[in-house]
XYZ file of C-alpha atoms in Angstrom:
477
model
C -31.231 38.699 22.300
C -31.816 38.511 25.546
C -32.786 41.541 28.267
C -32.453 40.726 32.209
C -36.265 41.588 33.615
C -34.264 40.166 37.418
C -32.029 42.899 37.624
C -28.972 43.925 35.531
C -29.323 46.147 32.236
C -28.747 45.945 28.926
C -28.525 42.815 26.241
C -27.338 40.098 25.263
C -27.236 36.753 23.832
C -29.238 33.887 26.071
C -27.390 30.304 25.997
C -28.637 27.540 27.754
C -25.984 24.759 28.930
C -26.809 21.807 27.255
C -27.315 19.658 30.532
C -29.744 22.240 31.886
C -32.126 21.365 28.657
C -32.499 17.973 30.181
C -34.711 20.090 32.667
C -36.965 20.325 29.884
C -39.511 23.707 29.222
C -42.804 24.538 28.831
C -43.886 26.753 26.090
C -47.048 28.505 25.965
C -48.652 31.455 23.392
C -51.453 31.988 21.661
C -52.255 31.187 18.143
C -49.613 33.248 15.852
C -47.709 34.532 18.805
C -44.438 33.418 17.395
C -44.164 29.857 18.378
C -43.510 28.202 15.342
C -40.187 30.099 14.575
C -38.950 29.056 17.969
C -39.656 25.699 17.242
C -37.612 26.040 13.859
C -35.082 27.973 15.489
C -34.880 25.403 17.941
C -34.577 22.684 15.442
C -31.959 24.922 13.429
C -29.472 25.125 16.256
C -30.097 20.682 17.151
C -29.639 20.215 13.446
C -26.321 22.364 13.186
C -25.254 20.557 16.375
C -25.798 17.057 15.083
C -28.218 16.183 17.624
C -31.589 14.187 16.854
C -35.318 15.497 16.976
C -38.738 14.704 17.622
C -41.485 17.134 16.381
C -45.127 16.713 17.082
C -46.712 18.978 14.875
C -50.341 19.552 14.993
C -50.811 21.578 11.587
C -50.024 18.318 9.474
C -49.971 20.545 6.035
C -47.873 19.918 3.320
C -46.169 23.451 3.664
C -45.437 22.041 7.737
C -43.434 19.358 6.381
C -41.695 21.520 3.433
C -39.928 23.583 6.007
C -39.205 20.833 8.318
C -37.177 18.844 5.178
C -35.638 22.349 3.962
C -34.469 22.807 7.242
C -32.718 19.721 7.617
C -31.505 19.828 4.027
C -29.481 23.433 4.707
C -28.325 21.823 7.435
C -26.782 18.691 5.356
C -29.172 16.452 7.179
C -31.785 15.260 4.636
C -30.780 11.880 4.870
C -31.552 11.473 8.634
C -34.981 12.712 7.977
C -38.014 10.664 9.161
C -41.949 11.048 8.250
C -44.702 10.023 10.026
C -47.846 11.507 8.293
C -50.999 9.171 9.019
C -53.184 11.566 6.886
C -50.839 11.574 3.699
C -49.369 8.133 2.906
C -47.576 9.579 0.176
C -45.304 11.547 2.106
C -44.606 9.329 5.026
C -42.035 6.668 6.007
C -43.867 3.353 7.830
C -44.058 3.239 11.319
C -46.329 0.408 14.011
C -46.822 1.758 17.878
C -47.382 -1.468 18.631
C -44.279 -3.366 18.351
C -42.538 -2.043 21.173
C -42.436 -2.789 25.127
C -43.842 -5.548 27.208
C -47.614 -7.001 27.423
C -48.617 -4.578 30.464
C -46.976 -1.854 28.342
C -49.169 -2.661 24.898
C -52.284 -2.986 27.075
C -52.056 0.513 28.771
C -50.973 1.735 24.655
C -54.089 0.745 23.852
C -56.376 1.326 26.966
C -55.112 4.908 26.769
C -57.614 5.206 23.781
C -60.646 5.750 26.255
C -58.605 6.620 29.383
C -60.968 7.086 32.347
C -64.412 7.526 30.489
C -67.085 5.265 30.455
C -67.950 2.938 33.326
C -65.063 1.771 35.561
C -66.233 -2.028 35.186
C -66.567 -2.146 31.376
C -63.172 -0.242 31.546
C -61.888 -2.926 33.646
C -63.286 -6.055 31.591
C -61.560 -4.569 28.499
C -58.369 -4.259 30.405
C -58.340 -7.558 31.232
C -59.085 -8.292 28.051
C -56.449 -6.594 26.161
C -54.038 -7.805 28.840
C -54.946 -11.415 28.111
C -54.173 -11.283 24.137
C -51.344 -8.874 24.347
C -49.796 -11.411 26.499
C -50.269 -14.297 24.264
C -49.285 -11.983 21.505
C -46.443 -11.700 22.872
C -46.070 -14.864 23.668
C -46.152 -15.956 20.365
C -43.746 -13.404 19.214
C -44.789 -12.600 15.777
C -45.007 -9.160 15.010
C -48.760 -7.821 14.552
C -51.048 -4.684 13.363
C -53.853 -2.598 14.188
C -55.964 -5.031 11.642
C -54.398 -7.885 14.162
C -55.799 -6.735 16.927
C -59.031 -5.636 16.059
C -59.990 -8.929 14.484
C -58.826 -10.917 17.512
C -61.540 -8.447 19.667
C -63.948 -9.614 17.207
C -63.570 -13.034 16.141
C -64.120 -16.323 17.393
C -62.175 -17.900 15.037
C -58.981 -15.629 15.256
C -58.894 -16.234 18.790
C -59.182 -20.021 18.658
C -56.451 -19.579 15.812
C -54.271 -17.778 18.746
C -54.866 -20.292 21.120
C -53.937 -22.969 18.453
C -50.340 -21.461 18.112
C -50.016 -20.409 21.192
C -46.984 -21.747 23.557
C -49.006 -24.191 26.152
C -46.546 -24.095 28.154
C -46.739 -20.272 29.367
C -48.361 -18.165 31.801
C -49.607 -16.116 29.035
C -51.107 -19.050 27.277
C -53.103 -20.087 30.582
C -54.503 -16.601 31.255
C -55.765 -16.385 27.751
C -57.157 -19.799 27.956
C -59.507 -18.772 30.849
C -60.000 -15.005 29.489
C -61.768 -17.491 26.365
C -63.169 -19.773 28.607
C -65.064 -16.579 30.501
C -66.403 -16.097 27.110
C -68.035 -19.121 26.202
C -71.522 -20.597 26.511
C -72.862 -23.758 25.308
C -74.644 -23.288 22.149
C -78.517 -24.868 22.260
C -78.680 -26.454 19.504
C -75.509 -28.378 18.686
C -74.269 -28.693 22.547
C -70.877 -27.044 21.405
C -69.177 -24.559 22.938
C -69.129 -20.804 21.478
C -68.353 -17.289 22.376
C -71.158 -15.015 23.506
C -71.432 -12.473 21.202
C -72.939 -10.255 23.820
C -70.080 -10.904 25.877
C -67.624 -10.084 23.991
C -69.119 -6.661 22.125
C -70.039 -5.778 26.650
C -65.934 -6.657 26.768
C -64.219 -4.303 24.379
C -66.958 -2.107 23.153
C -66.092 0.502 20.606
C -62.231 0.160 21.210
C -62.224 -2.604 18.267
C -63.686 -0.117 15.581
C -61.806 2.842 16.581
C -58.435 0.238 16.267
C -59.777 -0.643 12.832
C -60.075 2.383 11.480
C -56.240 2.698 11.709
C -55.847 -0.911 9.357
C -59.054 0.347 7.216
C -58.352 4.071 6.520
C -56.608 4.714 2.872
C -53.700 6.483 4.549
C -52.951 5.446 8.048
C -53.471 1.593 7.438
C -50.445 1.953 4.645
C -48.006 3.964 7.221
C -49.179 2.001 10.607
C -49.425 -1.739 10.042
C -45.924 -2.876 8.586
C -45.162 -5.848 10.391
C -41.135 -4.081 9.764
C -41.875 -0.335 9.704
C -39.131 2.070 8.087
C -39.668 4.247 11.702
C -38.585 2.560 15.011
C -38.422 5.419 17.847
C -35.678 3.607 19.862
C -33.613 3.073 17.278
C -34.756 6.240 15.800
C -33.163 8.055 19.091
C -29.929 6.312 19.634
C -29.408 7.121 15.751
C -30.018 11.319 16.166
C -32.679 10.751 14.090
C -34.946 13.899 12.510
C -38.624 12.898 12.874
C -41.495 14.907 11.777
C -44.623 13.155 13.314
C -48.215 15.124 11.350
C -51.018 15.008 13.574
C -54.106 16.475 11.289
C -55.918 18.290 14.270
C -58.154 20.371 11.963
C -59.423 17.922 9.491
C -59.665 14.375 11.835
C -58.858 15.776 15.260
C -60.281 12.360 16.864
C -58.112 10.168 14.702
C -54.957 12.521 15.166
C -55.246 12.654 19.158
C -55.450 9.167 19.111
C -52.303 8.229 17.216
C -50.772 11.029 18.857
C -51.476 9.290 22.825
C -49.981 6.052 20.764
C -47.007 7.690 19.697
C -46.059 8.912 22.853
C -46.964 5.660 24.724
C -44.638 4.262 22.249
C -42.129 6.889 22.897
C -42.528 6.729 26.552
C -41.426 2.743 26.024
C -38.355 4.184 24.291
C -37.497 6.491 26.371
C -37.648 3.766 29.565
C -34.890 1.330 27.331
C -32.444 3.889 26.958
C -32.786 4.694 30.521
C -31.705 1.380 30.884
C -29.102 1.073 28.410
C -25.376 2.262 28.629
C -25.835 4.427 25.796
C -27.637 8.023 26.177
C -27.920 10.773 22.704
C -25.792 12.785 22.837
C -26.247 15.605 22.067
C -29.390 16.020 24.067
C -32.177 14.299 22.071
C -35.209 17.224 21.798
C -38.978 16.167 21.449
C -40.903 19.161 20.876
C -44.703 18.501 20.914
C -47.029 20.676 19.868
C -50.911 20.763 21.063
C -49.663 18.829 24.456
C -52.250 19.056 26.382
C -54.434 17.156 23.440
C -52.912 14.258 23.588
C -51.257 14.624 27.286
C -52.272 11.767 29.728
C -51.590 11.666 33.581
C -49.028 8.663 32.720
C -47.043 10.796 31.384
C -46.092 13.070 33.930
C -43.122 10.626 35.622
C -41.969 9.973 31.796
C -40.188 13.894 32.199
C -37.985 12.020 35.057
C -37.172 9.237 33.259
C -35.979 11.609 30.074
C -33.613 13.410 32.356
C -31.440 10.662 33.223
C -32.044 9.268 29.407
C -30.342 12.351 27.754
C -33.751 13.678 26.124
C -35.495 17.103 26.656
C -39.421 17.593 26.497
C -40.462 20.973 24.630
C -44.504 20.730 25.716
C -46.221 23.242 24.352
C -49.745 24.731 25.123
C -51.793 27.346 24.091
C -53.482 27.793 27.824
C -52.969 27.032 31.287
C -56.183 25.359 32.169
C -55.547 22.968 29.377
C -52.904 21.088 31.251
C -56.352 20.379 33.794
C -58.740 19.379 31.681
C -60.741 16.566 33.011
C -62.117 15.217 29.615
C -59.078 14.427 28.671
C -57.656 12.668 32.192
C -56.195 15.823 32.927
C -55.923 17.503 36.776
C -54.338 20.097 38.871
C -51.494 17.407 40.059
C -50.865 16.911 35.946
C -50.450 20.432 36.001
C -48.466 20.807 38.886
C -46.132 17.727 37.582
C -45.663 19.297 34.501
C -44.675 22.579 35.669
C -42.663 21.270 38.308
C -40.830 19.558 36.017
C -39.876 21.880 33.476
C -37.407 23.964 35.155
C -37.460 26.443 31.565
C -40.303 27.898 30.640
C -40.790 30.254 27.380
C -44.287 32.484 26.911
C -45.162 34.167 23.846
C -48.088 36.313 23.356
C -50.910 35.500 25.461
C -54.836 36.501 25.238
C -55.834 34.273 28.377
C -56.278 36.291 31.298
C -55.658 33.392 33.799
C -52.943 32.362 31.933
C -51.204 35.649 31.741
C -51.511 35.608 35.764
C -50.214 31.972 36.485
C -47.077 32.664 34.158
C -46.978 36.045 36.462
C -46.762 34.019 39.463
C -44.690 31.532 37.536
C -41.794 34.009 37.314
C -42.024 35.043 40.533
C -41.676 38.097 42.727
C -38.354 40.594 43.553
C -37.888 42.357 46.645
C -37.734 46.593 45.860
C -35.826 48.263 48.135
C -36.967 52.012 48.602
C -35.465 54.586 50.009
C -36.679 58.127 51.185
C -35.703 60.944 52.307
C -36.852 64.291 53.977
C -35.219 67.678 54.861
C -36.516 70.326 57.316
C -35.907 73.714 58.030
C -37.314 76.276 60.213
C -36.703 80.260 61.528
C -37.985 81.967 64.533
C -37.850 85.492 66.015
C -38.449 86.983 69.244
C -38.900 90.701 71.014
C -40.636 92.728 73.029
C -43.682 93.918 73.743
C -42.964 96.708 71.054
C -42.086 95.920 67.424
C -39.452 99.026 67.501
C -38.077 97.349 70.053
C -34.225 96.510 68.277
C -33.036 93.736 71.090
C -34.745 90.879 68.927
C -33.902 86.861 69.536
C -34.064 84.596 66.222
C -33.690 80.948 66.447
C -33.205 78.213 63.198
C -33.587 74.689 62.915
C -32.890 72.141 60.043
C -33.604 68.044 60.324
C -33.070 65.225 57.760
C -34.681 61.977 57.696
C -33.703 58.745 55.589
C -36.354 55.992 55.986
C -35.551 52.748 53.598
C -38.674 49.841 52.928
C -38.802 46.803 51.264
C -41.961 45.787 49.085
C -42.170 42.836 46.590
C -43.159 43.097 43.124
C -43.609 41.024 40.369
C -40.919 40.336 37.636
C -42.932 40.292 34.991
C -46.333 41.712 35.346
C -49.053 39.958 33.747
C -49.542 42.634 31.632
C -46.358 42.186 30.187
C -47.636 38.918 28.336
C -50.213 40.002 26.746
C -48.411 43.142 25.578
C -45.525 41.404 24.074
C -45.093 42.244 20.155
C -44.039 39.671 17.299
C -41.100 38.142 17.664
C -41.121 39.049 21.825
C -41.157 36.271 24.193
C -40.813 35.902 28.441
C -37.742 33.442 29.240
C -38.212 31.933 33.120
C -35.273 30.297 34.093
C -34.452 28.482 37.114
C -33.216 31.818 38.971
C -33.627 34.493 36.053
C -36.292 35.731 34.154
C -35.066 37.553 30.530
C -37.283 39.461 27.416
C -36.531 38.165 24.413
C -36.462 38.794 20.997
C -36.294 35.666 18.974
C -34.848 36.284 15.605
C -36.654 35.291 12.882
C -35.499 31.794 11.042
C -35.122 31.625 6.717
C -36.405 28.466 5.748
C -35.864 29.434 2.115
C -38.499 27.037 0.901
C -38.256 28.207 -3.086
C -37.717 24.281 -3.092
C -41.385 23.170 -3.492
C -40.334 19.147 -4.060
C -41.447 17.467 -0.714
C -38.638 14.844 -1.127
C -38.268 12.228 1.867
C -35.311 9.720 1.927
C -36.995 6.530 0.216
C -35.524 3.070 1.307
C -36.997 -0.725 1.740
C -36.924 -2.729 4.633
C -36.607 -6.315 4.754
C -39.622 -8.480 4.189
C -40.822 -10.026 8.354
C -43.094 -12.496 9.345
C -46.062 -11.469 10.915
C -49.225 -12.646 12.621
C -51.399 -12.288 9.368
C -54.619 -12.672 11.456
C -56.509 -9.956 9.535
C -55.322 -11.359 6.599
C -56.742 -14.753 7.274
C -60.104 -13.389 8.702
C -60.814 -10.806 6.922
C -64.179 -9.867 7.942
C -65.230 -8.860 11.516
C -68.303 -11.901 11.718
C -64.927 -14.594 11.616
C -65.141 -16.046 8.417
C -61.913 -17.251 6.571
């Protein structure tokens, strides 16, 4: 239910028209502030509606993804159900980041791992670096892995392997060609031609280890390195598909911000197809991502425009305001201004951030108050002679009224009034209204402990099989 903080009384239920979701929100509250039941609510009402789902969950627990396969399964939608869950291969469909998009596309993927740290010209040898064998991977055409790449940033022999079966006859082909060429030096003793170890460790630094730890690790190397994952987010969109991505942000935050700035690369690739394409979900397609500002990189900030015209809605949600600046993470006051810019809908739960209680303040915006006063007068007077026994007296009496009418603004919602709201209480800006709510409270009737995920094969593919054929980071086969 809904209560009108821009004017008229009383209350009632908020809708939103479907097209105006494609102007995406922002949500924002404080840990236990009730955003997790708008999130299931949210998914409740796509799920009843037939529409498809993406939910970036940073809790990653096994109760998380209980509720999230309950919910689809009162909805009759088990079947569409999709898991991504890098720290729990058990419970987790397949899925590769890397598949998807165009060589400048797979470098920036991967670059996005250190993003602007470290020094600009190391930065800028690994780019070129990654641009040189992401182009001749995908030259090649083979599908490839995390174990792929990492092996080919290590090992001499992997990359003279790529050059072997390589198209010659391609741009790609030539630029690799000299990238290996930059590498080499002539060896002292037998006169031959080798890479400089030096070289290449100054070239790609600690972005090969942190890509191997996602072909090493017991659970993400089984659910990201099918060379024909059971996950495919394009596909996974034009079907309405329900996907549950796990990020474990408590026990391996590093690892779990990482996959989490591949997945939306990956999603950001998507997203740019369908804009393309003659087809758009329909319903609108939701991705609701939780811990944004984690993962959030200033790349993404156009991706909200190209959703709009692709049918698909962006839920970002953050705990604080700053966080949408952080520098560490790439972040800055344009990212924020983007983001808020773009997300015509905003939703606040409880907040404890004082700042943040006052930008969602100025957020909603001001009303003009029009007051109006007035005043009344009255007044008696007598008059006589010299003598008070004189009885020829005079009287006189006067009244006066006065209306006097100001204008003043005032805020809509104070920024008291976030940090006062109760459980279950939420602040609703709109594009021209601002509304208290009071979300109702979702049954997920989880008696159903079985954590039961549709189970299917996929066809056996061909892949690069470099890791497979040097095993070992020195080169050796």
């Amino acid at each position: 239910m809904a209560e009108n903080k821009s004017g008229s009384d009383g209350l009632r239920e908020l809708k939103i028209h479907s097209k105006l979701m494609t102007r995406h929100c922002m949500g924002i509250a404080a840990t236990g502030g009730g955003k997790s039941n708008f999130l299931n609510l949210i998914l409740k009402q796509q799920m009843m509606r037939g529409g498809g789902a993406i939910h970036i969950d940073g809790k990653s627990s096994r109760e998380a993804v209980l509720e999230f396969i309950n919910l689809a399964r009162q909805h009759d939608r088990w079947q569409d159900v999709r898991i991504i869950n890098i720290a729990d291969s058990s419970f987790s469909h397949t899925y590769n980041p890397l598949l998807r998009g165009d060589s400048e596309e797979l470098t920036s993927r991967v670059m996005d791992l250190i993003g602007g740290k470290g020094d600009p010209f190391f930065r800028g040898q690994a780019s070129n670096g990654m641009r040189a064998i992401s182009g001749m991977l995908k030259a090649i055409g083979l599908p490839f892995n995390f174990g792929d790449l990492s092996i080919l940033m290590n090992s001499e022999s992997a990359m003279r392997y790529l050059l072997k079966i390589g198209p010659k006859d391609t741009k790609a082909y030539r630029d690799f060609k000299i990238f290996l060429d930059n590498l080499m030096e002539v060896d002292r003793r037998t006169g031959a031609k080798v890479i400089n170890e030096k070289k290449l460790q100054h070239t790609f630094g600690d972005l090969s280890s942190r890509l191997n730890g996602y072909y090493t690790s017991e659970n993400s190397g089984i659910v990201l390195n099918d060379y024909n994952p059971q996950v495919d987010l394009y596909e996974a969109i034009k079907q309405n598909m329900l996907v549950y991505v796990a990020l474990p942000m408590l026990s391996k935050k590093e690892a779990a911000v990482d996959f989490a700035k591949f997945f939306v690369s990956d999603l950001r690739t998507a997203i740019g197809t369908i804009q393309n394409d003659d087809y758009k979900p329909s319903p609108t397609y939701l991705v609701l991502m939780d811990e944004f500002s984690s993962y959030a990189q200033s790349s993404l900030a156009p991706v909200f425009e190209q959703a709009r015209s692709a049918n698909i809605s962006f839920f970002p949600f953050i705990q604080t305001i700053s966080s949408l600046t952080d520098a560490e993470n790439g972040l800055s006051d344009d990212f924020k201004a983007k983001i808020v810019g773009n997300t015509w809908n905003k939703i606040s739960f409880v907040l404890q951030d004082p700042e943040s209680c006052k930008e969602m303040s100025a957020i909603a915006g001001q009303s003009v108050k029009r007051s109006v006063s007035e005043s009344y007068s009255e007044s008696m007077s007598l008059a006589g002679g010299d003598d008070d026994v004189n009885p020829l007296r005079t009287g006189g009496r006067n009244m006066g009224h006065s209306t006097s009418v100001s204008y003043d603004y005032a805020d809509i919602a104070r920024p008291e009034d976030f940090r006062n709201l109760k459980d279950g209480e939420a602040i609703f800006i709109g594009r021209n209204s601002v509304y208290k709510l009071q979300v109702p409270l979702v049954d997920l009737n989880n008696e159903d402990k079985n954590v039961d995920i549709p189970r299917f094969r996929m066809p056996a593919k061909q892949g690069l099989s470099i890791a497979e054929k040097y095993h070992t980071l020195s080169g050796s086969k």
